[in-house]
Every structure is written in C-alpha cells, then in structure tokens.
PDB file of N, CA and C in Angstrom:
ATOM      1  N   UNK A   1      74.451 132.457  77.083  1.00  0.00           N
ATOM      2  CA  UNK A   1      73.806 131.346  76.410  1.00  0.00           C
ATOM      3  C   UNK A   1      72.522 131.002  77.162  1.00  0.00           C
ATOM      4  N   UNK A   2      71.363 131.775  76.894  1.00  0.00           N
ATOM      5  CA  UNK A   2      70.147 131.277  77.580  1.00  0.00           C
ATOM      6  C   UNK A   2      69.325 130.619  76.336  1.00  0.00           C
ATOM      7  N   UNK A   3      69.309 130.523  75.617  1.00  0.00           N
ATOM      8  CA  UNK A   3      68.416 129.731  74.770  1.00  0.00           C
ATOM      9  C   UNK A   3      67.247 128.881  75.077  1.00  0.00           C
ATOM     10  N   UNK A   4      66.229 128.608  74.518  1.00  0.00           N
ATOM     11  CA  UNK A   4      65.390 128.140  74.998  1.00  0.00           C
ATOM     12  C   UNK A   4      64.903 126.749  74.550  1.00  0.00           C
ATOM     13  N   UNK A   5      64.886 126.071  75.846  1.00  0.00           N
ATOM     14  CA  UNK A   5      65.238 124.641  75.802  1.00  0.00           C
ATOM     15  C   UNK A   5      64.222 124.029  76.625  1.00  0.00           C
ATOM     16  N   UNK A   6      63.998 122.628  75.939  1.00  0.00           N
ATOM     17  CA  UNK A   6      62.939 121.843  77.128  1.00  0.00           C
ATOM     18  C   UNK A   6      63.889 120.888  78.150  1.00  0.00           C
ATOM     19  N   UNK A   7      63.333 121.172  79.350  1.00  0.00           N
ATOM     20  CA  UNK A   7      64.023 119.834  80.331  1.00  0.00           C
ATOM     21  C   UNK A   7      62.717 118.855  80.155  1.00  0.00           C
ATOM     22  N   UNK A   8      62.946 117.739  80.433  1.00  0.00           N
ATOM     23  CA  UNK A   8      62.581 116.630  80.965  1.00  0.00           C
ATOM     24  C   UNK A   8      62.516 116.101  82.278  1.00  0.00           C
ATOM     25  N   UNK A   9      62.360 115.394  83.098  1.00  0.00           N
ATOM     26  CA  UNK A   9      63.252 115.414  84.412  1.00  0.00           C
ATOM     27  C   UNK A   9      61.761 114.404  85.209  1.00  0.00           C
ATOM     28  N   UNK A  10      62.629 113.535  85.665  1.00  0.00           N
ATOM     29  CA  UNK A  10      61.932 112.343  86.301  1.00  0.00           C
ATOM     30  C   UNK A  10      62.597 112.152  87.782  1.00  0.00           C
ATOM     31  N   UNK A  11      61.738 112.153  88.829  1.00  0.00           N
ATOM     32  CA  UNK A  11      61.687 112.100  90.587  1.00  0.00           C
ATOM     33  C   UNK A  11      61.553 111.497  91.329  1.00  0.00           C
ATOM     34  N   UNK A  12      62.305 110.622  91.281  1.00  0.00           N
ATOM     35  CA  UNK A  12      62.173 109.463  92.593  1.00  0.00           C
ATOM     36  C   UNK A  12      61.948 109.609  94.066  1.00  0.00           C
ATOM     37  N   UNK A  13      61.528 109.389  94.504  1.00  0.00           N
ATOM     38  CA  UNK A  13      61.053 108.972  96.157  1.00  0.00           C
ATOM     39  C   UNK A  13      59.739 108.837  96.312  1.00  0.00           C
ATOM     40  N   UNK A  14      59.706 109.741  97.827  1.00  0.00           N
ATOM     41  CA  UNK A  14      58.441 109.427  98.127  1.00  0.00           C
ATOM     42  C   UNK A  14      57.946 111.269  97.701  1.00  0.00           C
ATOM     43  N   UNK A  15      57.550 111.057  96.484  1.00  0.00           N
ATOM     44  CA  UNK A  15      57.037 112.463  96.058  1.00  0.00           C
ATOM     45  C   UNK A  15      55.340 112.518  95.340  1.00  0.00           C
ATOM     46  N   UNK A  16      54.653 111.646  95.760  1.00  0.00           N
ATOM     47  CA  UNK A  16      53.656 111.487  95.118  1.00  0.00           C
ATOM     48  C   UNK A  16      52.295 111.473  96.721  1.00  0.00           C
ATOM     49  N   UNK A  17      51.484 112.539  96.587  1.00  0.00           N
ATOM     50  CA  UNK A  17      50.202 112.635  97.644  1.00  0.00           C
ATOM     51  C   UNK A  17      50.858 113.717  98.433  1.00  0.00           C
ATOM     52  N   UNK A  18      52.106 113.911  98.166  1.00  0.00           N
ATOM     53  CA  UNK A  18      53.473 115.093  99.230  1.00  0.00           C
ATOM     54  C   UNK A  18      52.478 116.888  98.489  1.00  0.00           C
ATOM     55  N   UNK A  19      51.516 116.788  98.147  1.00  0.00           N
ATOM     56  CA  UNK A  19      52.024 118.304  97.157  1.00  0.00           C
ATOM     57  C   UNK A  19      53.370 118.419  96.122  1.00  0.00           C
ATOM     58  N   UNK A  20      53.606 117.703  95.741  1.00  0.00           N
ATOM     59  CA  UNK A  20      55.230 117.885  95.392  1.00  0.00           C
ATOM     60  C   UNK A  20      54.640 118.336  93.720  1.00  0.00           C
ATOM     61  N   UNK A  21      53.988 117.964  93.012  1.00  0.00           N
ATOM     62  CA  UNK A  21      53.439 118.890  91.741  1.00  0.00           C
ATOM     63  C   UNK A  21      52.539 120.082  91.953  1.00  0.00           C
ATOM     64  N   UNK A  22      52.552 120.240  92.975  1.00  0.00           N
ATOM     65  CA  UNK A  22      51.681 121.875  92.973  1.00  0.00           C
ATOM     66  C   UNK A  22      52.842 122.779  93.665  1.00  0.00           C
ATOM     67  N   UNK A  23      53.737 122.182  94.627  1.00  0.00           N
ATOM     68  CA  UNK A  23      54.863 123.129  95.028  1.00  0.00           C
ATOM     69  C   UNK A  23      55.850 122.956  93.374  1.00  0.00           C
ATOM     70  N   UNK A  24      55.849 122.273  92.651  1.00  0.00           N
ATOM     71  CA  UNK A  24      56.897 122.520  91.518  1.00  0.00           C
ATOM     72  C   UNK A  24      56.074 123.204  90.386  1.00  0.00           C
ATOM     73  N   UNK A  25      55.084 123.330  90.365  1.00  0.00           N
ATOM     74  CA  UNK A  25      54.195 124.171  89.195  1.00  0.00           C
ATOM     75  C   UNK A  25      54.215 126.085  90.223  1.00  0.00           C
ATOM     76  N   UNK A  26      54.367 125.748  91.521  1.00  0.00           N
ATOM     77  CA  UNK A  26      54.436 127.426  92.428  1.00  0.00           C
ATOM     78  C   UNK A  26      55.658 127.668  91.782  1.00  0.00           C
ATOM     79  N   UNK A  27      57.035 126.712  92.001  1.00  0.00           N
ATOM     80  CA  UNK A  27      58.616 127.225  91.621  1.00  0.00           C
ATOM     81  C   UNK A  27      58.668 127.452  90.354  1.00  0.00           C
ATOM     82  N   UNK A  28      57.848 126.667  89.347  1.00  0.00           N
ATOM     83  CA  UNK A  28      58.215 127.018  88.131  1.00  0.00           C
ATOM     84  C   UNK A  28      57.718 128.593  87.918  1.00  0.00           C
ATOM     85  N   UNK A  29      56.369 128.986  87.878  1.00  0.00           N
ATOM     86  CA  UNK A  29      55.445 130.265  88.092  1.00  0.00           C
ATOM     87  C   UNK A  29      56.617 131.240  88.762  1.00  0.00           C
ATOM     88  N   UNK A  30      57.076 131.032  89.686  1.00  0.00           N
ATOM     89  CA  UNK A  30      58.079 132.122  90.873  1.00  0.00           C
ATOM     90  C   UNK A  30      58.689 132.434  89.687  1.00  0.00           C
ATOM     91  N   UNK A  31      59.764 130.996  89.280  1.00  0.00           N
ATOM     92  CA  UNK A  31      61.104 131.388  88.466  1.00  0.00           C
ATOM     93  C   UNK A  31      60.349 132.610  87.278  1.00  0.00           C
ATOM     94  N   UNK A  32      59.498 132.125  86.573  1.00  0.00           N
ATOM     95  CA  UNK A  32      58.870 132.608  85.164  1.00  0.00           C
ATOM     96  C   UNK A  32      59.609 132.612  84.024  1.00  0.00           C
ATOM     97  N   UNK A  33      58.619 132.420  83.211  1.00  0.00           N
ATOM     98  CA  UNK A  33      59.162 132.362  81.749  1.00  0.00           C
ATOM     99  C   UNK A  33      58.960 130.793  81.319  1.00  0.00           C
ATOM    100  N   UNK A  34      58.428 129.260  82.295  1.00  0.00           N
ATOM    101  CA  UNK A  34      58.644 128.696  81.906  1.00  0.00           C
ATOM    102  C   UNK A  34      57.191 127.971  81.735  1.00  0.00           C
ATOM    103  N   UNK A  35      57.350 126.970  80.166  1.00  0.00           N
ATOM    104  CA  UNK A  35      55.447 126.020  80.149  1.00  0.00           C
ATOM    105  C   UNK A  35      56.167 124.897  80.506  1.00  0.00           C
ATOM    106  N   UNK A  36      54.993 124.115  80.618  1.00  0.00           N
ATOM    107  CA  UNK A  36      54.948 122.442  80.509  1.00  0.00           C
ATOM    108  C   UNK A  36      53.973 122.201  82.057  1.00  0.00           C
ATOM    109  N   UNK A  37      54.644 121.049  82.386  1.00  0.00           N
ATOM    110  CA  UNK A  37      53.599 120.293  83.680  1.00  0.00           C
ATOM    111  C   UNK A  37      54.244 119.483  84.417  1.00  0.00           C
ATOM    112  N   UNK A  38      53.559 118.982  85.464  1.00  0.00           N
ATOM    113  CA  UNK A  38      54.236 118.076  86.502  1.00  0.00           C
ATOM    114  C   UNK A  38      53.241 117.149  86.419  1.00  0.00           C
ATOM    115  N   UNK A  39      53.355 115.912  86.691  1.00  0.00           N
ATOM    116  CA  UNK A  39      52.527 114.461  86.380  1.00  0.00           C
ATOM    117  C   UNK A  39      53.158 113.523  87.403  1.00  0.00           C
ATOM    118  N   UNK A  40      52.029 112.512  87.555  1.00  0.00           N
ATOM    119  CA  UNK A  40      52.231 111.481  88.570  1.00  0.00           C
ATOM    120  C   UNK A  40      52.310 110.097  87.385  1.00  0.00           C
ATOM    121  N   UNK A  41      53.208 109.656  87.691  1.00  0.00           N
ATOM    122  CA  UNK A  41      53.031 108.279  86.858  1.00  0.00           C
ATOM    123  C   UNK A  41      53.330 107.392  87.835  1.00  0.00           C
ATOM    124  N   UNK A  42      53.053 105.946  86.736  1.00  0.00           N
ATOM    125  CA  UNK A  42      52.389 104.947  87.896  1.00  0.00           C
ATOM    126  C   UNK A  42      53.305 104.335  88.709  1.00  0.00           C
ATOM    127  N   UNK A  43      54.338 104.292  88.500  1.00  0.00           N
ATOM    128  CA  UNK A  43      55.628 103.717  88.861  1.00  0.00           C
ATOM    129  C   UNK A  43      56.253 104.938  90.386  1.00  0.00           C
ATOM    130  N   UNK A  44      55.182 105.893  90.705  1.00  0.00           N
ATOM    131  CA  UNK A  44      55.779 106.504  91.747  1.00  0.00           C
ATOM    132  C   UNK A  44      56.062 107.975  91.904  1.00  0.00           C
ATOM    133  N   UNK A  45      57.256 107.957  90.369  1.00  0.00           N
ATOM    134  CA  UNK A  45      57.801 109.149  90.205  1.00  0.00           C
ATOM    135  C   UNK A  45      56.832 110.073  89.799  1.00  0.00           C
ATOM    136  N   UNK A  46      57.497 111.318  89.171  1.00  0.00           N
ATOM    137  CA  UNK A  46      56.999 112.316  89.415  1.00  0.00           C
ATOM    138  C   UNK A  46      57.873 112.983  87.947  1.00  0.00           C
ATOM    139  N   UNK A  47      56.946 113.244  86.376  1.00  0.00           N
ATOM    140  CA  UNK A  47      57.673 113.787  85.345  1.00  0.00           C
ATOM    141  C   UNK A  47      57.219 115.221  85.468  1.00  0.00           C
ATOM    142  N   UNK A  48      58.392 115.832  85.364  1.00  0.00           N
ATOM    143  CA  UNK A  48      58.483 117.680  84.967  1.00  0.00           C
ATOM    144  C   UNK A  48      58.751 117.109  83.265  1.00  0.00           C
ATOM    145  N   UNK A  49      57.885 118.322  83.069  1.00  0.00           N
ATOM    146  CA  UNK A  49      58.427 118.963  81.309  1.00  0.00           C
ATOM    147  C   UNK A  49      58.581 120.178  81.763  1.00  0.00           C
ATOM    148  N   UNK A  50      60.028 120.561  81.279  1.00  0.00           N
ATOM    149  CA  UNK A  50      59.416 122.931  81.600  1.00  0.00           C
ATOM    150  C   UNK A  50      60.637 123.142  80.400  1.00  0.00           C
ATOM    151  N   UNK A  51      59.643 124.321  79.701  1.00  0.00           N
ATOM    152  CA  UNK A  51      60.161 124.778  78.298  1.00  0.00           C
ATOM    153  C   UNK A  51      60.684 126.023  78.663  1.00  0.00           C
ATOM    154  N   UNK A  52      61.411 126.537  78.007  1.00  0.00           N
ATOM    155  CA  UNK A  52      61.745 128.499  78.328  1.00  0.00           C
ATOM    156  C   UNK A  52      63.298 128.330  78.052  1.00  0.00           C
ATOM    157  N   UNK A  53      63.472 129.623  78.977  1.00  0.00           N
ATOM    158  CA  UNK A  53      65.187 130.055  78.786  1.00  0.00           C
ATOM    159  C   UNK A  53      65.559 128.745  79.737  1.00  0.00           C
ATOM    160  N   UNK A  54      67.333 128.270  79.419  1.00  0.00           N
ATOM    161  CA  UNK A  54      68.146 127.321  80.054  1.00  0.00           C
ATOM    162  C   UNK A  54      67.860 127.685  80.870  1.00  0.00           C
ATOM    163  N   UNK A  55      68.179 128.967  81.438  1.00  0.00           N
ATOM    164  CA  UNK A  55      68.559 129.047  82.741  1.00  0.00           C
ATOM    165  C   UNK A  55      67.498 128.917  83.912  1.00  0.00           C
ATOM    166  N   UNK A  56      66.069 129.379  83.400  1.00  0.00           N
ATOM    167  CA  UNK A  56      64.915 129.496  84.210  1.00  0.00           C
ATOM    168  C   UNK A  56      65.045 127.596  84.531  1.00  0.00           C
ATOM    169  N   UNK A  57      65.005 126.847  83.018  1.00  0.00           N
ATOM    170  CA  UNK A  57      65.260 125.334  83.490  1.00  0.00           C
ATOM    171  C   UNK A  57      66.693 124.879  84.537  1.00  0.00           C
ATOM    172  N   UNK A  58      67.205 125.505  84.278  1.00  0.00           N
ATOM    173  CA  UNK A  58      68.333 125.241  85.164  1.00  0.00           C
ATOM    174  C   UNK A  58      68.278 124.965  86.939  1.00  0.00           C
ATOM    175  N   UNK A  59      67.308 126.397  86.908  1.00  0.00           N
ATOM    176  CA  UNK A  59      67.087 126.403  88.539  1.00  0.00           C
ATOM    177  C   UNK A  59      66.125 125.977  88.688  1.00  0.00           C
ATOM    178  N   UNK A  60      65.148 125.810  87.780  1.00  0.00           N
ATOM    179  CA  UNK A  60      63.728 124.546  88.356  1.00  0.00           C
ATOM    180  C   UNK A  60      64.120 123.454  88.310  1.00  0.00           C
ATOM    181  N   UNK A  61      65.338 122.235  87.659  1.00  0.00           N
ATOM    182  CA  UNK A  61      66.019 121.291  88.695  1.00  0.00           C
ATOM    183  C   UNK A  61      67.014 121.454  89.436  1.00  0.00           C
ATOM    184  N   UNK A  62      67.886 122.782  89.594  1.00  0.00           N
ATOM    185  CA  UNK A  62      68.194 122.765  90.825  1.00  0.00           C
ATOM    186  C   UNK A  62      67.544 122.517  92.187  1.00  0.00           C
ATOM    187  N   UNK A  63      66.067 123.002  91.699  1.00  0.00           N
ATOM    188  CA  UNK A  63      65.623 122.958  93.218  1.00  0.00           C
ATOM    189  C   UNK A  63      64.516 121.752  93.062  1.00  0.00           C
ATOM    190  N   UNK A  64      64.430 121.066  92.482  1.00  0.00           N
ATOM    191  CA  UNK A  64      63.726 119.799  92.188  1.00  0.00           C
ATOM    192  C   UNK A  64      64.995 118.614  92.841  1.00  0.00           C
ATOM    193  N   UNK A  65      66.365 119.434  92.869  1.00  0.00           N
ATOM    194  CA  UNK A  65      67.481 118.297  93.265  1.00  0.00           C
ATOM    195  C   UNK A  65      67.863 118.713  94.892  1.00  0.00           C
ATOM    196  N   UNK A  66      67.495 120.067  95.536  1.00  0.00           N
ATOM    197  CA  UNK A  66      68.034 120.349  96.820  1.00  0.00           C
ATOM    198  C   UNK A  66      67.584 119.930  97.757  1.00  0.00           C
ATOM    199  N   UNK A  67      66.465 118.690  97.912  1.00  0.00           N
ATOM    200  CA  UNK A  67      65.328 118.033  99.270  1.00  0.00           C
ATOM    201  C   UNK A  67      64.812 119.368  99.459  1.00  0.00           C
ATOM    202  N   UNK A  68      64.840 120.423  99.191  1.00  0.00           N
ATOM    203  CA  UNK A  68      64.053 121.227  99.893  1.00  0.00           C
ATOM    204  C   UNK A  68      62.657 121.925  98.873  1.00  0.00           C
ATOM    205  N   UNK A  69      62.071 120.424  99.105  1.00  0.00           N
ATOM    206  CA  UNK A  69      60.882 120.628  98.347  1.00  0.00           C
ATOM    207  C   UNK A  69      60.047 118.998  99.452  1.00  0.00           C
ATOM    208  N   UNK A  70      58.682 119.228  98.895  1.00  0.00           N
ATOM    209  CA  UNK A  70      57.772 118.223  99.604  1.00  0.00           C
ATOM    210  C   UNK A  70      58.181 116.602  99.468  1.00  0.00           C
ATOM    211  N   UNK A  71      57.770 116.073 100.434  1.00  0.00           N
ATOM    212  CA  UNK A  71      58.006 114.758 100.503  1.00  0.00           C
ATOM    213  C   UNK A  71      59.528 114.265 100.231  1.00  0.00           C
ATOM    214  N   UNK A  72      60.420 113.305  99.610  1.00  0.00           N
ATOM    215  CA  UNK A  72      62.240 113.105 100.048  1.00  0.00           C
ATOM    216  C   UNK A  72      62.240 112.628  98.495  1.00  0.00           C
ATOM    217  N   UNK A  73      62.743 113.408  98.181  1.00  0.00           N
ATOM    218  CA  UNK A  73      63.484 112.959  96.723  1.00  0.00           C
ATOM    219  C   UNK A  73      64.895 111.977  96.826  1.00  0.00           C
ATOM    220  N   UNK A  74      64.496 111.124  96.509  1.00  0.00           N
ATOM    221  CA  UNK A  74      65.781 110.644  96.109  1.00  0.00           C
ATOM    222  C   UNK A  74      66.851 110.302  94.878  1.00  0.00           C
ATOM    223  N   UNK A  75      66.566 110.627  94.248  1.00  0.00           N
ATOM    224  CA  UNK A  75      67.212 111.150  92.817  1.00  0.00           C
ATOM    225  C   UNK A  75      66.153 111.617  92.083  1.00  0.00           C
ATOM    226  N   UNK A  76      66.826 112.629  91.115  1.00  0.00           N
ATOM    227  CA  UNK A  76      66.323 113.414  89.419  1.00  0.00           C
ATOM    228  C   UNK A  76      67.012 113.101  88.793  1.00  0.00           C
ATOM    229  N   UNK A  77      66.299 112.374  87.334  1.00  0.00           N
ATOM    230  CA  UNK A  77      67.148 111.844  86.239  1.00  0.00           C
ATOM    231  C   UNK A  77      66.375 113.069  85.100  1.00  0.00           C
ATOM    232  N   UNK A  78      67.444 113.607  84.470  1.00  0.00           N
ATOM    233  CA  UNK A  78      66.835 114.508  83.104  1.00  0.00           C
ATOM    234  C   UNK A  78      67.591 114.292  82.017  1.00  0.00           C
ATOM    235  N   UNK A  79      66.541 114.971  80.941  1.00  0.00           N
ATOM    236  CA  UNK A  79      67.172 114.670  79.580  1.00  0.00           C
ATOM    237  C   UNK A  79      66.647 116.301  79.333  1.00  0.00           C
ATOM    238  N   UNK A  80      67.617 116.739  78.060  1.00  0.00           N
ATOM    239  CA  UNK A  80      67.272 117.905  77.430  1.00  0.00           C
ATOM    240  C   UNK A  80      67.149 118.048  76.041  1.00  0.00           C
ATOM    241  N   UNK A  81      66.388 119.163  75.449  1.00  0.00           N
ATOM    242  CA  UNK A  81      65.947 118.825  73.989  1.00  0.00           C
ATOM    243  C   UNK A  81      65.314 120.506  73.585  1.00  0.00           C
ATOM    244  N   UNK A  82      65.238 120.109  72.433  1.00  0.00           N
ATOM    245  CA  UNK A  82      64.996 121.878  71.859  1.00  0.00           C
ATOM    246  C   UNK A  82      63.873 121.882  72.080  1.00  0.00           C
ATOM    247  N   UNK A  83      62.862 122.937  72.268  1.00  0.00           N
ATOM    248  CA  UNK A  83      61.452 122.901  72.734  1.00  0.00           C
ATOM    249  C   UNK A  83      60.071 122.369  71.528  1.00  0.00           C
ATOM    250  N   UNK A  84      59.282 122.095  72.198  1.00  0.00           N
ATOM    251  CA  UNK A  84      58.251 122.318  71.414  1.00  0.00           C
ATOM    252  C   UNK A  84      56.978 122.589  71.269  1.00  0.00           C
ATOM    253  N   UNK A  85      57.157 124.075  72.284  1.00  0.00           N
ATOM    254  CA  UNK A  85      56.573 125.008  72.074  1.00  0.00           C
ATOM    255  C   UNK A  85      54.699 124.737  72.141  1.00  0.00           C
ATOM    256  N   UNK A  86      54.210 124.062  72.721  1.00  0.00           N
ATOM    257  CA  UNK A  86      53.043 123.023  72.591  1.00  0.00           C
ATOM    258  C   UNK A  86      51.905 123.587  73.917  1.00  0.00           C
ATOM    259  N   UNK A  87      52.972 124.056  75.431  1.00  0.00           N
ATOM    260  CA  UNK A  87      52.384 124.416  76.244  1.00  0.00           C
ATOM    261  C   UNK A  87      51.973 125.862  76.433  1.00  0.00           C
ATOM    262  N   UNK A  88      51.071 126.134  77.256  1.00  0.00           N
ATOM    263  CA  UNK A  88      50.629 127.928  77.271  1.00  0.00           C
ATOM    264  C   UNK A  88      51.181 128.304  78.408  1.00  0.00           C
ATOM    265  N   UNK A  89      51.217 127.078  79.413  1.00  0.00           N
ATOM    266  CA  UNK A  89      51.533 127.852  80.894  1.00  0.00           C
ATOM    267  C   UNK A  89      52.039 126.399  81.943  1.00  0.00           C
ATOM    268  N   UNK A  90      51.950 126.792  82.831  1.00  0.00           N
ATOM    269  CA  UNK A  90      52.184 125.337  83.701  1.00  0.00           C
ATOM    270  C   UNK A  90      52.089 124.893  84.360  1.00  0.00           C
ATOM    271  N   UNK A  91      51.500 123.225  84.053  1.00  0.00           N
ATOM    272  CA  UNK A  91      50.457 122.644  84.391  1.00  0.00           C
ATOM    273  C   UNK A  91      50.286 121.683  85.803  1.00  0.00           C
ATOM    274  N   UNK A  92      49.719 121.101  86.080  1.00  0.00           N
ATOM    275  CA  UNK A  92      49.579 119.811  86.891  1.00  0.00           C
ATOM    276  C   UNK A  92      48.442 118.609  86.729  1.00  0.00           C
ATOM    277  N   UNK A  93      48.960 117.612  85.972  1.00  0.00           N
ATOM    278  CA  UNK A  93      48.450 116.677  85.139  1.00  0.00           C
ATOM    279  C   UNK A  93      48.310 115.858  86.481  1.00  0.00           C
TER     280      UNK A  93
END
C-alpha cells in the first residue's frame, strides 16, 4: 500500500533560524519522489506539505519526529489527505 498521499505536518520548538527547512527540503530530496515545502509561520512552528508515495511521507516525519534534525523539536502534529498534485519539486517558503 504505497499510494500517493499528501502529509501535512506542523513543528514545534525551537526550529525556526536552526536551518531546520533547508535540512528538511535536503531529507525530503535524499528520500525522493516527494513535492511540496517547508515554511516558517508566525507562531514559531515550522509547516511541511510533502506529496508522493506514503511511504517516502512516512519517513520524512519519521525523521521530522527523531530530534535528530536542527534546532529541538518538541512535538509534530500531522494530518493526511489525497494529494494535490500542485507542486513540481521541494520547496522552502
């Protein structure tokens, strides 16, 4: 069941001025296969969109959830949804 699905996925801590959207636009690129972007909003966090196979989404919040990425996450909240297909590649807003 890999189907292709959009995550959502919102990042709490201190993940904002860290690199933490240019190291998650490198992991997404590594994994491959997946579009969308990483964004700073004003409240702190830090929104992923990434479209593709489940599974490529799967392990780009796995490792959006393991601290072993820039600056200290302290929780990822996601939602999932059928894609829509909108992005070419992936980004950093």
């Amino acid at each position: 069941m890999n189907e292709d699905v959009r995550l959502t996925a919102w990042v709490r801590g201190r993940v904002q001025g860290v690199g933490f959207r240019w190291f998650t636009r490198a992991n997404a690129l590594a994994i491959g296969g997946l579009s969308g972007f990483a964004s700073n909003l004003g409240d702190g966090r830090v929104q992923v969109v990434a479209e593709g196979p489940r599974r490529s989404c799967e392990l780009l919040l796995d490792w959006l959830r393991t601290g072993d990425t820039p600056g200290n996450v302290d929780g990822v909240t996601e939602i999932w949804d059928t894609p829509r297909c909108i992005y070419d590649s992936f980004a950093i807003r």
